[in-house]
PDB file of C-alpha atoms and ligand atoms in Angstrom:
ATOM      1  CA  UNK M   1       0.000   0.000   0.000  1.00 73.00           C
ATOM      2  CA  UNK M   2       1.286   3.486  -0.864  1.00 87.00           C
ATOM      3  CA  UNK M   3       2.738   5.291   2.120  1.00 97.00           C
ATOM      4  CA  UNK M   4       3.414   9.026   2.145  1.00 98.00           C
ATOM      5  CA  UNK M   5       5.519  10.711   4.779  1.00 98.00           C
ATOM      6  CA  UNK M   6       4.892  14.434   5.243  1.00 98.00           C
ATOM      7  CA  UNK M   7       7.644  16.688   6.449  1.00 98.00           C
ATOM      8  CA  UNK M   8       8.424  20.394   6.207  1.00 98.00           C
ATOM      9  CA  UNK M   9       9.248  21.997   2.863  1.00 97.00           C
ATOM     10  CA  UNK M  10      12.362  23.669   4.229  1.00 97.00           C
ATOM     11  CA  UNK M  11      14.062  24.388   7.556  1.00 97.00           C
ATOM     12  CA  UNK M  12      17.149  26.445   8.430  1.00 95.00           C
ATOM     13  CA  UNK M  13      20.373  24.618   9.227  1.00 95.00           C
ATOM     14  CA  UNK M  14      20.014  24.225  12.991  1.00 94.00           C
ATOM     15  CA  UNK M  15      17.131  21.701  13.137  1.00 96.00           C
ATOM     16  CA  UNK M  16      18.383  19.613  10.215  1.00 98.00           C
ATOM     17  CA  UNK M  17      19.029  16.105  11.468  1.00 98.00           C
ATOM     18  CA  UNK M  18      16.495  16.615  14.267  1.00 98.00           C
ATOM     19  CA  UNK M  19      13.146  17.126  12.495  1.00 98.00           C
ATOM     20  CA  UNK M  20      11.089  14.191  13.714  1.00 98.00           C
ATOM     21  CA  UNK M  21      10.393  12.768  10.275  1.00 98.00           C
ATOM     22  CA  UNK M  22      13.719  11.013  10.977  1.00 98.00           C
ATOM     23  CA  UNK M  23      11.895   8.661  13.383  1.00 98.00           C
ATOM     24  CA  UNK M  24       9.440   7.618  10.707  1.00 99.00           C
ATOM     25  CA  UNK M  25      12.128   7.291   8.053  1.00 98.00           C
ATOM     26  CA  UNK M  26      14.160   5.155  10.465  1.00 99.00           C
ATOM     27  CA  UNK M  27      11.251   2.795  11.193  1.00 98.00           C
ATOM     28  CA  UNK M  28      10.404   2.520   7.498  1.00 98.00           C
ATOM     29  CA  UNK M  29      14.024   1.693   6.677  1.00 98.00           C
ATOM     30  CA  UNK M  30      14.104  -0.944   9.432  1.00 98.00           C
ATOM     31  CA  UNK M  31      10.948  -2.454   7.923  1.00 98.00           C
ATOM     32  CA  UNK M  32      12.151  -2.178   4.328  1.00 98.00           C
ATOM     33  CA  UNK M  33       8.905  -0.401   3.473  1.00 98.00           C
ATOM     34  CA  UNK M  34       9.023   1.988   0.510  1.00 98.00           C
ATOM     35  CA  UNK M  35       7.543   5.453   0.887  1.00 98.00           C
ATOM     36  CA  UNK M  36       7.237   8.769  -0.845  1.00 98.00           C
ATOM     37  CA  UNK M  37       7.766  12.170   0.738  1.00 98.00           C
ATOM     38  CA  UNK M  38       5.436  15.138   0.494  1.00 98.00           C
ATOM     39  CA  UNK M  39       5.841  18.494   2.194  1.00 98.00           C
ATOM     40  CA  UNK M  40       3.875  21.121   4.056  1.00 98.00           C
ATOM     41  CA  UNK M  41       4.999  24.741   4.472  1.00 97.00           C
ATOM     42  CA  UNK M  42       7.033  25.366   7.609  1.00 94.00           C
ATOM     43  CA  UNK M  43       6.015  29.043   7.645  1.00 92.00           C
ATOM     44  CA  UNK M  44       2.312  29.865   7.390  1.00 95.00           C
ATOM     45  CA  UNK M  45       0.337  26.672   8.045  1.00 97.00           C
ATOM     46  CA  UNK M  46      -2.170  25.675   5.409  1.00 97.00           C
ATOM     47  CA  UNK M  47      -5.737  24.603   6.188  1.00 97.00           C
ATOM     48  CA  UNK M  48      -5.002  21.193   4.680  1.00 96.00           C
ATOM     49  CA  UNK M  49      -2.032  20.756   7.030  1.00 98.00           C
ATOM     50  CA  UNK M  50      -3.936  21.755  10.158  1.00 98.00           C
ATOM     51  CA  UNK M  51      -6.784  19.465   9.122  1.00 97.00           C
ATOM     52  CA  UNK M  52      -4.304  16.568   9.238  1.00 97.00           C
ATOM     53  CA  UNK M  53      -2.248  17.795  12.211  1.00 98.00           C
ATOM     54  CA  UNK M  54      -4.097  20.209  14.537  1.00 98.00           C
ATOM     55  CA  UNK M  55      -0.827  21.650  15.906  1.00 98.00           C
ATOM     56  CA  UNK M  56       0.569  22.329  12.448  1.00 98.00           C
ATOM     57  CA  UNK M  57       3.530  20.041  13.058  1.00 98.00           C
ATOM     58  CA  UNK M  58       5.263  17.179  11.280  1.00 98.00           C
ATOM     59  CA  UNK M  59       5.660  14.249  10.861  1.00 98.00           C
ATOM     60  CA  UNK M  60       2.416  12.956   9.453  1.00 98.00           C
ATOM     61  CA  UNK M  61       1.723   9.958   7.258  1.00 98.00           C
ATOM     62  CA  UNK M  62      -0.924   8.829   4.821  1.00 98.00           C
ATOM     63  CA  UNK M  63      -1.108   5.039   4.690  1.00 97.00           C
ATOM     64  CA  UNK M  64      -3.823   4.123   2.216  1.00 95.00           C
ATOM     65  CA  UNK M  65      -6.956   5.857   3.524  1.00 94.00           C
ATOM     66  CA  UNK M  66      -5.490   6.421   7.005  1.00 96.00           C
ATOM     67  CA  UNK M  67      -3.750   9.654   7.993  1.00 97.00           C
ATOM     68  CA  UNK M  68      -1.851   9.900  11.279  1.00 98.00           C
ATOM     69  CA  UNK M  69       0.199  12.412  13.245  1.00 98.00           C
ATOM     70  CA  UNK M  70       2.410  12.137  16.382  1.00 98.00           C
ATOM     71  CA  UNK M  71       5.642  10.269  15.765  1.00 98.00           C
ATOM     72  CA  UNK M  72       4.931   7.711  18.507  1.00 98.00           C
ATOM     73  CA  UNK M  73       1.482   6.856  17.144  1.00 98.00           C
ATOM     74  CA  UNK M  74       2.902   6.630  13.628  1.00 98.00           C
ATOM     75  CA  UNK M  75       5.607   4.203  14.777  1.00 98.00           C
ATOM     76  CA  UNK M  76       3.058   2.043  16.613  1.00 98.00           C
ATOM     77  CA  UNK M  77       0.919   1.941  13.482  1.00 98.00           C
ATOM     78  CA  UNK M  78       3.833   1.065  11.205  1.00 98.00           C
ATOM     79  CA  UNK M  79       5.344  -1.419  13.623  1.00 98.00           C
ATOM     80  CA  UNK M  80       2.115  -3.338  14.302  1.00 97.00           C
ATOM     81  CA  UNK M  81       2.628  -7.043  13.690  1.00 95.00           C
ATOM     82  CA  UNK M  82       6.308  -6.656  12.761  1.00 98.00           C
ATOM     83  CA  UNK M  83       9.528  -7.466  14.594  1.00 98.00           C
ATOM     84  CA  UNK M  84       9.694  -3.790  15.664  1.00 98.00           C
ATOM     85  CA  UNK M  85       6.467  -4.137  17.693  1.00 98.00           C
ATOM     86  CA  UNK M  86       5.648  -7.830  18.100  1.00 98.00           C
ATOM     87  CA  UNK M  87       2.310  -8.784  19.668  1.00 97.00           C
ATOM     88  CA  UNK M  88       3.907 -10.704  22.558  1.00 97.00           C
ATOM     89  CA  UNK M  89       5.890  -7.609  23.615  1.00 98.00           C
ATOM     90  CA  UNK M  90       3.200  -5.044  22.901  1.00 98.00           C
ATOM     91  CA  UNK M  91       2.636  -3.871  26.493  1.00 98.00           C
ATOM     92  CA  UNK M  92       6.318  -3.713  27.376  1.00 98.00           C
ATOM     93  CA  UNK M  93       7.250  -1.789  24.235  1.00 98.00           C
ATOM     94  CA  UNK M  94       4.288   0.576  24.731  1.00 98.00           C
ATOM     95  CA  UNK M  95       5.500   1.234  28.260  1.00 98.00           C
ATOM     96  CA  UNK M  96       8.926   2.255  26.924  1.00 98.00           C
ATOM     97  CA  UNK M  97       7.349   4.356  24.176  1.00 98.00           C
ATOM     98  CA  UNK M  98       5.520   6.328  26.868  1.00 98.00           C
ATOM     99  CA  UNK M  99       8.685   6.550  28.958  1.00 98.00           C
ATOM    100  CA  UNK M 100      10.593   8.037  26.031  1.00 98.00           C
ATOM    101  CA  UNK M 101       7.814  10.339  24.809  1.00 98.00           C
ATOM    102  CA  UNK M 102       6.283  11.348  28.116  1.00 98.00           C
ATOM    103  CA  UNK M 103       8.987  11.058  30.784  1.00 98.00           C
ATOM    104  CA  UNK M 104      12.237  11.815  28.980  1.00 98.00           C
ATOM    105  CA  UNK M 105      11.492  13.829  25.830  1.00 98.00           C
ATOM    106  CA  UNK M 106       9.559  16.712  27.487  1.00 98.00           C
ATOM    107  CA  UNK M 107      12.349  17.158  30.042  1.00 98.00           C
ATOM    108  CA  UNK M 108      15.013  17.109  27.326  1.00 98.00           C
ATOM    109  CA  UNK M 109      13.019  19.515  25.131  1.00 98.00           C
ATOM    110  CA  UNK M 110      12.354  21.917  28.003  1.00 98.00           C
ATOM    111  CA  UNK M 111      16.087  22.197  28.621  1.00 98.00           C
ATOM    112  CA  UNK M 112      17.078  22.200  24.949  1.00 97.00           C
ATOM    113  CA  UNK M 113      14.704  25.023  24.007  1.00 97.00           C
ATOM    114  CA  UNK M 114      16.337  27.197  26.662  1.00 97.00           C
ATOM    115  CA  UNK M 115      19.810  26.359  25.357  1.00 96.00           C
ATOM    116  CA  UNK M 116      18.642  27.215  21.848  1.00 96.00           C
ATOM    117  CA  UNK M 117      17.110  30.465  23.100  1.00 97.00           C
ATOM    118  CA  UNK M 118      20.554  31.393  24.414  1.00 95.00           C
ATOM    119  CA  UNK M 119      22.149  30.583  21.065  1.00 94.00           C
ATOM    120  CA  UNK M 120      19.450  31.743  18.635  1.00 94.00           C
ATOM    121  CA  UNK M 121      17.323  34.305  20.499  1.00 95.00           C
ATOM    122  CA  UNK M 122      15.867  35.688  17.258  1.00 93.00           C
ATOM    123  CA  UNK M 123      14.170  32.368  16.621  1.00 91.00           C
ATOM    124  CA  UNK M 124      13.496  30.992  20.114  1.00 92.00           C
ATOM    125  CA  UNK M 125      12.883  34.204  22.007  1.00 91.00           C
ATOM    126  CA  UNK M 126      14.917  35.771  24.813  1.00 94.00           C
ATOM    127  CA  UNK M 127      16.719  33.163  26.955  1.00 93.00           C
ATOM    128  CA  UNK M 128      15.622  32.643  30.554  1.00 95.00           C
ATOM    129  CA  UNK M 129      17.906  33.319  33.539  1.00 97.00           C
ATOM    130  CA  UNK M 130      20.912  31.003  34.010  1.00 97.00           C
ATOM    131  CA  UNK M 131      19.478  29.481  37.191  1.00 98.00           C
ATOM    132  CA  UNK M 132      16.301  28.473  35.336  1.00 98.00           C
ATOM    133  CA  UNK M 133      18.409  26.682  32.716  1.00 97.00           C
ATOM    134  CA  UNK M 134      20.536  25.056  35.455  1.00 98.00           C
ATOM    135  CA  UNK M 135      17.375  23.800  37.139  1.00 98.00           C
ATOM    136  CA  UNK M 136      16.094  22.280  33.881  1.00 98.00           C
ATOM    137  CA  UNK M 137      19.496  20.690  33.232  1.00 98.00           C
ATOM    138  CA  UNK M 138      19.601  19.173  36.737  1.00 98.00           C
ATOM    139  CA  UNK M 139      16.157  17.640  36.210  1.00 98.00           C
ATOM    140  CA  UNK M 140      17.251  16.203  32.856  1.00 98.00           C
ATOM    141  CA  UNK M 141      20.431  14.787  34.422  1.00 98.00           C
ATOM    142  CA  UNK M 142      18.367  13.049  37.101  1.00 98.00           C
ATOM    143  CA  UNK M 143      16.303  11.323  34.401  1.00 98.00           C
ATOM    144  CA  UNK M 144      19.447  10.416  32.453  1.00 98.00           C
ATOM    145  CA  UNK M 145      21.045   8.968  35.604  1.00 98.00           C
ATOM    146  CA  UNK M 146      17.947   6.820  36.089  1.00 98.00           C
ATOM    147  CA  UNK M 147      18.061   5.624  32.483  1.00 98.00           C
ATOM    148  CA  UNK M 148      21.816   5.021  32.752  1.00 98.00           C
ATOM    149  CA  UNK M 149      21.239   2.555  35.600  1.00 98.00           C
ATOM    150  CA  UNK M 150      18.437   0.844  33.724  1.00 98.00           C
ATOM    151  CA  UNK M 151      20.150   0.439  30.341  1.00 98.00           C
ATOM    152  CA  UNK M 152      23.551  -0.697  31.712  1.00 97.00           C
ATOM    153  CA  UNK M 153      24.211  -4.296  30.664  1.00 95.00           C
ATOM    154  CA  UNK M 154      21.498  -4.510  28.029  1.00 97.00           C
ATOM    155  CA  UNK M 155      21.516  -3.757  24.311  1.00 98.00           C
ATOM    156  CA  UNK M 156      17.952  -2.490  23.928  1.00 98.00           C
ATOM    157  CA  UNK M 157      15.033  -1.414  26.090  1.00 98.00           C
ATOM    158  CA  UNK M 158      13.391  -4.815  25.642  1.00 98.00           C
ATOM    159  CA  UNK M 159      14.933  -8.081  24.489  1.00 98.00           C
ATOM    160  CA  UNK M 160      15.212  -6.883  20.853  1.00 98.00           C
ATOM    161  CA  UNK M 161      15.413  -3.591  18.983  1.00 98.00           C
ATOM    162  CA  UNK M 162      11.931  -2.042  18.763  1.00 98.00           C
ATOM    163  CA  UNK M 163      10.049   1.148  17.933  1.00 99.00           C
ATOM    164  CA  UNK M 164      10.669   2.233  21.545  1.00 98.00           C
ATOM    165  CA  UNK M 165      14.418   2.233  20.879  1.00 99.00           C
ATOM    166  CA  UNK M 166      13.883   4.500  17.865  1.00 99.00           C
ATOM    167  CA  UNK M 167      12.101   7.098  19.999  1.00 98.00           C
ATOM    168  CA  UNK M 168      14.398   6.732  23.006  1.00 98.00           C
ATOM    169  CA  UNK M 169      17.569   6.929  20.901  1.00 98.00           C
ATOM    170  CA  UNK M 170      16.238   9.897  18.946  1.00 98.00           C
ATOM    171  CA  UNK M 171      15.500  11.721  22.198  1.00 98.00           C
ATOM    172  CA  UNK M 172      19.020  10.968  23.446  1.00 98.00           C
ATOM    173  CA  UNK M 173      20.372  12.372  20.167  1.00 98.00           C
ATOM    174  CA  UNK M 174      19.020  15.772  21.242  1.00 97.00           C
ATOM    175  CA  UNK M 175      21.061  15.601  24.433  1.00 98.00           C
ATOM    176  CA  UNK M 176      24.145  14.267  22.658  1.00 98.00           C
ATOM    177  CA  UNK M 177      23.918  17.084  20.099  1.00 97.00           C
ATOM    178  CA  UNK M 178      24.718  19.471  22.963  1.00 97.00           C
ATOM    179  CA  UNK M 179      27.558  17.230  24.266  1.00 97.00           C
ATOM    180  CA  UNK M 180      25.607  16.531  27.439  1.00 97.00           C
ATOM    181  CA  UNK M 181      25.443  12.721  27.276  1.00 97.00           C
ATOM    182  CA  UNK M 182      29.136  12.172  27.978  1.00 95.00           C
ATOM    183  CA  UNK M 183      28.724  11.549  31.714  1.00 96.00           C
ATOM    184  CA  UNK M 184      26.505   8.569  30.894  1.00 98.00           C
ATOM    185  CA  UNK M 185      28.643   5.827  29.301  1.00 98.00           C
ATOM    186  CA  UNK M 186      25.924   3.174  29.110  1.00 98.00           C
ATOM    187  CA  UNK M 187      23.487   5.590  27.450  1.00 98.00           C
ATOM    188  CA  UNK M 188      26.249   6.772  25.120  1.00 98.00           C
ATOM    189  CA  UNK M 189      26.985   3.160  24.109  1.00 98.00           C
ATOM    190  CA  UNK M 190      23.238   2.531  23.677  1.00 98.00           C
ATOM    191  CA  UNK M 191      22.883   5.572  21.418  1.00 98.00           C
ATOM    192  CA  UNK M 192      26.004   4.636  19.421  1.00 98.00           C
ATOM    193  CA  UNK M 193      24.614   1.126  18.938  1.00 98.00           C
ATOM    194  CA  UNK M 194      21.297   2.512  17.723  1.00 98.00           C
ATOM    195  CA  UNK M 195      22.652   5.045  15.255  1.00 98.00           C
ATOM    196  CA  UNK M 196      25.176   2.538  13.865  1.00 98.00           C
ATOM    197  CA  UNK M 197      22.241   0.571  12.463  1.00 98.00           C
ATOM    198  CA  UNK M 198      22.245   0.695   8.643  1.00 98.00           C
ATOM    199  CA  UNK M 199      18.559   1.668   8.683  1.00 98.00           C
ATOM    200  CA  UNK M 200      19.355   4.805  10.703  1.00 99.00           C
ATOM    201  CA  UNK M 201      22.207   5.677   8.373  1.00 98.00           C
ATOM    202  CA  UNK M 202      19.950   5.389   5.310  1.00 98.00           C
ATOM    203  CA  UNK M 203      17.205   7.361   7.029  1.00 98.00           C
ATOM    204  CA  UNK M 204      19.586  10.162   7.989  1.00 98.00           C
ATOM    205  CA  UNK M 205      21.106  10.252   4.502  1.00 98.00           C
ATOM    206  CA  UNK M 206      17.636  10.709   2.968  1.00 98.00           C
ATOM    207  CA  UNK M 207      16.562  13.184   5.664  1.00 98.00           C
ATOM    208  CA  UNK M 208      19.575  15.395   4.937  1.00 98.00           C
ATOM    209  CA  UNK M 209      19.192  14.973   1.150  1.00 98.00           C
ATOM    210  CA  UNK M 210      15.655  16.325   1.532  1.00 98.00           C
ATOM    211  CA  UNK M 211      16.974  19.622   2.954  1.00 98.00           C
ATOM    212  CA  UNK M 212      19.667  19.827   0.275  1.00 98.00           C
ATOM    213  CA  UNK M 213      16.976  19.442  -2.386  1.00 97.00           C
ATOM    214  CA  UNK M 214      14.881  22.080  -0.600  1.00 97.00           C
ATOM    215  CA  UNK M 215      17.826  24.506  -0.712  1.00 96.00           C
ATOM    216  CA  UNK M 216      18.337  23.815  -4.421  1.00 95.00           C
ATOM    217  CA  UNK M 217      14.618  24.393  -5.128  1.00 93.00           C
ATOM    218  CA  UNK M 218      14.757  27.724  -3.276  1.00 91.00           C
ATOM    219  CA  UNK M 219      17.813  28.808  -5.225  1.00 91.00           C
ATOM    220  CA  UNK M 220      16.059  27.996  -8.509  1.00 91.00           C
ATOM    221  CA  UNK M 221      13.001  29.976  -7.395  1.00 86.00           C
ATOM    222  CA  UNK M 222      15.034  33.057  -6.538  1.00 84.00           C
ATOM    223  CA  UNK M 223      17.338  32.840  -9.623  1.00 79.00           C
TER     224      UNK M 223
HETATM  225  N1  LIG R 301       4.949  15.314  19.609  1.00 91.61           N
HETATM  226  C1  LIG R 301       5.139  15.578  18.200  1.00 91.61           C
HETATM  227  C2  LIG R 301       6.157  16.679  18.052  1.00 91.61           C
HETATM  228  C3  LIG R 301       6.268  17.106  16.616  1.00 91.61           C
HETATM  229  C4  LIG R 301       7.178  18.300  16.444  1.00 91.61           C
HETATM  230  O1  LIG R 301       7.651  18.915  17.415  1.00 91.61           O
HETATM  231  N2  LIG R 301       7.423  18.626  15.189  1.00 91.61           N
HETATM  232  C5  LIG R 301       8.257  19.765  14.855  1.00 91.61           C
HETATM  233  C6  LIG R 301       9.398  19.318  13.956  1.00 91.61           C
HETATM  234  S1  LIG R 301      10.411  18.154  14.788  1.00 91.61           S
HETATM  235  C7  LIG R 301       7.435  20.758  14.054  1.00 91.61           C
HETATM  236  O2  LIG R 301       6.637  20.366  13.223  1.00 91.61           O
HETATM  237  N3  LIG R 301       7.662  22.035  14.309  1.00 91.61           N
HETATM  238  C8  LIG R 301       7.000  23.079  13.585  1.00 91.61           C
HETATM  239  C9  LIG R 301       5.970  23.744  14.425  1.00 91.61           C
HETATM  240  O3  LIG R 301       5.755  23.351  15.581  1.00 91.61           O
HETATM  241  O4  LIG R 301       5.363  24.688  13.914  1.00 91.61           O
HETATM  242  C10 LIG R 301       5.613  14.291  17.490  1.00 91.61           C
HETATM  243  O5  LIG R 301       6.357  13.520  18.106  1.00 91.61           O
HETATM  244  O6  LIG R 301       5.241  14.074  16.330  1.00 91.61           O
END
């Protein structure tokens, strides 16, 4: 069945590599499932986009008649009945999906947005006071310490690589991108193991090629 992944038409350099279509691309590469890519404007949101994604975000997919948003829900849909989300591990993998999306990612994003506000205030608004950022960082470190203890000695969150590892590893990538994962050797090894997977490498290659093509299209438009 035809599958379309929707991502943004263009983004500046700083979020490239981090736009969450990478999670969907990664899962699709793991599954060997072909897909096409369509885009929605990153600037002014269209009615059609908001009809599919009420927050005007990406990723979204169209799988036959079904459209879906939220990267976690998309991965559960794609993984259903496959080795990435097998029926006999459904509850355990769902638990780790929630842990990644609900316990770790919001804490990492809260901190990261403040770091980005320091670096790119024109885009993210004026940065908060240093002690507010330090507080957010301390909370993130507590969660990372907890995950460090849990992941030590095991390859993946459950007994085999799953959709939960895609979301967890992608969340840890945000932390690693700011060089803040170093004090957590087990999590660092876990992340390295995840992103060494050929499916991730193909997904990232295509993700980055999308932005290169978007740059080229813009240059043609303005020429
Ligand atoms: N919880 C959502 C988050 C999606 C999200 O934050 N998407 C970003 C790109 S990574 C986006 O579309 N940003 C544009 C905007 O919010 O206007 C998911 O996991 O799908």
